Tab-separated table of C-alpha atoms in Angstrom:
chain	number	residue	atom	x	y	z
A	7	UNK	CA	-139.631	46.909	-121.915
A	8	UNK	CA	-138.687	46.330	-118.162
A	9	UNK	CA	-135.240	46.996	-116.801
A	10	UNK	CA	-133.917	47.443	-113.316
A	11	UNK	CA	-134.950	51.278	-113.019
A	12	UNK	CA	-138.065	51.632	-114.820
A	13	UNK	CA	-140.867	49.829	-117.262
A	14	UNK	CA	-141.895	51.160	-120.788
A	15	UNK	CA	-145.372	50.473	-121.774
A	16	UNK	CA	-145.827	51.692	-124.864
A	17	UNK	CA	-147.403	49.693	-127.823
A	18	UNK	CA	-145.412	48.432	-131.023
A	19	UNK	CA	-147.385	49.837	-133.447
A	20	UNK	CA	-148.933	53.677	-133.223
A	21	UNK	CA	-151.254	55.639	-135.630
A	22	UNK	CA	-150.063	58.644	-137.646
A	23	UNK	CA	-150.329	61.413	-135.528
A	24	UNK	CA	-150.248	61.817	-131.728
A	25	UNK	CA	-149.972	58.520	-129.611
A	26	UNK	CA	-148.969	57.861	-126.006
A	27	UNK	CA	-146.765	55.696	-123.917
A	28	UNK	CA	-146.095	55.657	-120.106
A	29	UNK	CA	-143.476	54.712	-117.485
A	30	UNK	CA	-143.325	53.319	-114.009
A	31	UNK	CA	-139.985	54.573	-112.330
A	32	UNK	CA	-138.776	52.290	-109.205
A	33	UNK	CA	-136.676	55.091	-108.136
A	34	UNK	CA	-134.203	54.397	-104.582
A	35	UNK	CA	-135.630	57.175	-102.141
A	36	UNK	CA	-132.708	58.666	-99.579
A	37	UNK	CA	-132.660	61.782	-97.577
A	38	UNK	CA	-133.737	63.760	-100.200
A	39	UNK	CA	-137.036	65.928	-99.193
A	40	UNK	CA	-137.985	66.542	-102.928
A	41	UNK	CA	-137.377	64.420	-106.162
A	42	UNK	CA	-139.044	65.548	-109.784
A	43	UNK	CA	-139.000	63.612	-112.886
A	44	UNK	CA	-139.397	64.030	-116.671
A	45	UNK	CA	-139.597	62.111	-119.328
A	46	UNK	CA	-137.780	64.005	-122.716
A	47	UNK	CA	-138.643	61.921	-126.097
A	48	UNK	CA	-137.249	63.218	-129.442
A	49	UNK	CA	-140.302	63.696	-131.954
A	50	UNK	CA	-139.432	64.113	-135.179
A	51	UNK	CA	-142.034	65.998	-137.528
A	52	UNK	CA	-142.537	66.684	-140.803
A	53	UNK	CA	-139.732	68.104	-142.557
A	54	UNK	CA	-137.211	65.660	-140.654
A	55	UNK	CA	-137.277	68.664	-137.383
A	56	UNK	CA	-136.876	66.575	-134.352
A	57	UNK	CA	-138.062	68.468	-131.429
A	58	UNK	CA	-137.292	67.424	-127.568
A	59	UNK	CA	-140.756	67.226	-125.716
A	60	UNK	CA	-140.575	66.948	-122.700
A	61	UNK	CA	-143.318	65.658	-119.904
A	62	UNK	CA	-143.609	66.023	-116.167
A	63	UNK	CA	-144.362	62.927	-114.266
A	64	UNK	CA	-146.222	63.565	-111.679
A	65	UNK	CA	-146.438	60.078	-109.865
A	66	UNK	CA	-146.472	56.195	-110.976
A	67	UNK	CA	-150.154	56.819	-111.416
A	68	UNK	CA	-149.931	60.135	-113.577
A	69	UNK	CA	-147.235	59.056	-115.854
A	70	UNK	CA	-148.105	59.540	-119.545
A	71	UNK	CA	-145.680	61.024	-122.231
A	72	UNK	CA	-146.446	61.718	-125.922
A	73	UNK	CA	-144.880	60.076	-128.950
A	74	UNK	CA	-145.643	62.226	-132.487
A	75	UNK	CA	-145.780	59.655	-135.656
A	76	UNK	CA	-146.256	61.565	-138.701
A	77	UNK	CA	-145.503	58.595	-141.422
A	78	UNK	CA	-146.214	55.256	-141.859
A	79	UNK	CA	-143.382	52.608	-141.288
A	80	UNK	CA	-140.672	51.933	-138.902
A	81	UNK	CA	-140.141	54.857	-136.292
A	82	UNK	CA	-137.348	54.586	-133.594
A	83	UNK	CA	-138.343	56.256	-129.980
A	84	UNK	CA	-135.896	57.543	-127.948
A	85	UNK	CA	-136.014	58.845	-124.652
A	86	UNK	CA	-134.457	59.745	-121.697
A	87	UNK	CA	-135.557	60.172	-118.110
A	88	UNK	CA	-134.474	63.147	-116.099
A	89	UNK	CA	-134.687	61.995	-112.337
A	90	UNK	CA	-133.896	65.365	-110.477
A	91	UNK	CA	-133.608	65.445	-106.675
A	92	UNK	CA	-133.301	68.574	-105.236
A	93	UNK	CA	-131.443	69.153	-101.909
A	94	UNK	CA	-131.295	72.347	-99.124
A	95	UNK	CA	-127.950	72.895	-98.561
A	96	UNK	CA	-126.641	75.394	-95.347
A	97	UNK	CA	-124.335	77.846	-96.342
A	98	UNK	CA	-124.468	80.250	-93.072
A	99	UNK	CA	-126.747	80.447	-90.077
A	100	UNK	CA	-129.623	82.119	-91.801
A	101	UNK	CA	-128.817	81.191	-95.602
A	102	UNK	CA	-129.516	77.947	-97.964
A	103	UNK	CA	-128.446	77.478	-101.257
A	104	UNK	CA	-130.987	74.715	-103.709
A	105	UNK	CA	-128.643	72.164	-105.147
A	106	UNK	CA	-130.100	69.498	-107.808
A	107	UNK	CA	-128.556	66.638	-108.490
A	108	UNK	CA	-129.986	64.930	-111.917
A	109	UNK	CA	-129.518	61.202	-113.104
A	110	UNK	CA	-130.190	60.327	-116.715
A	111	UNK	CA	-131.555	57.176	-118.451
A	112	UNK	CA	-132.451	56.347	-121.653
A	113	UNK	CA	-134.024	54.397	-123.751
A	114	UNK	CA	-135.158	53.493	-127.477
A	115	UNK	CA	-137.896	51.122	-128.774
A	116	UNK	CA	-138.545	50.267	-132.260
A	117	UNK	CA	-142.523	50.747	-133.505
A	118	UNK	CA	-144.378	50.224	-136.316
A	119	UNK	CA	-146.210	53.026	-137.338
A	120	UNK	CA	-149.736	52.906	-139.554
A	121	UNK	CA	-152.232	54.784	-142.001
């Protein structure tokens, strides 16, 4: 899945168990001195518990995130992308406050998933 911010690569079917995709963000650098981004995916496990995993990317090189399949069939992944910049901001002559400013996307693919 490519869009204007980022690319999905992860395959359309998985195996039962623990399977992974990865991303390539295009983010639009600016002033900021310091950016971090995650990757959050909702993994649902056995039991129907869906649990928000989430997975620092480090660089368009060391971008992997993990997608948990525990039954055969049609699984829905959904995601979202924390992009977090983090900013110095001067709030007297010898004191900074850290502000972050975070943008969210999202996204959902539709896998197969087999014995």
């Amino acid at each position: 899945m490519k869009v204007l911010f980022f690319t999905l690569n992860l395959p359309d079917t998985l195996q039962i168990g623990k399977n992974a995709g990865s991303i390539k963000y295009y983010s639009i650098p600016n002033e900021n001195p310091e950016r971090h981004l995650y990757v959050i995916i909702d993994n649902e496990y056995e039991g129907g518990i869906i649990k928000k995993d989430t997975f620092f990317i480090e660089s368009n090189e060391k971008n992997r995130f993990g997608i948990y399949a525990y039954k055969p069939g049609l699984l829905n992944v959904k995601g979202t992308i924390l992009d977090r910049e983090l900013y110095e901001k001067k709030v007297g002559k010898n004191f900074y406050e850290l502000e972050f400013k975070d943008g969210y996307k999202y996204f959902e693919k539709e896998v197969y998933v087999k014995d």
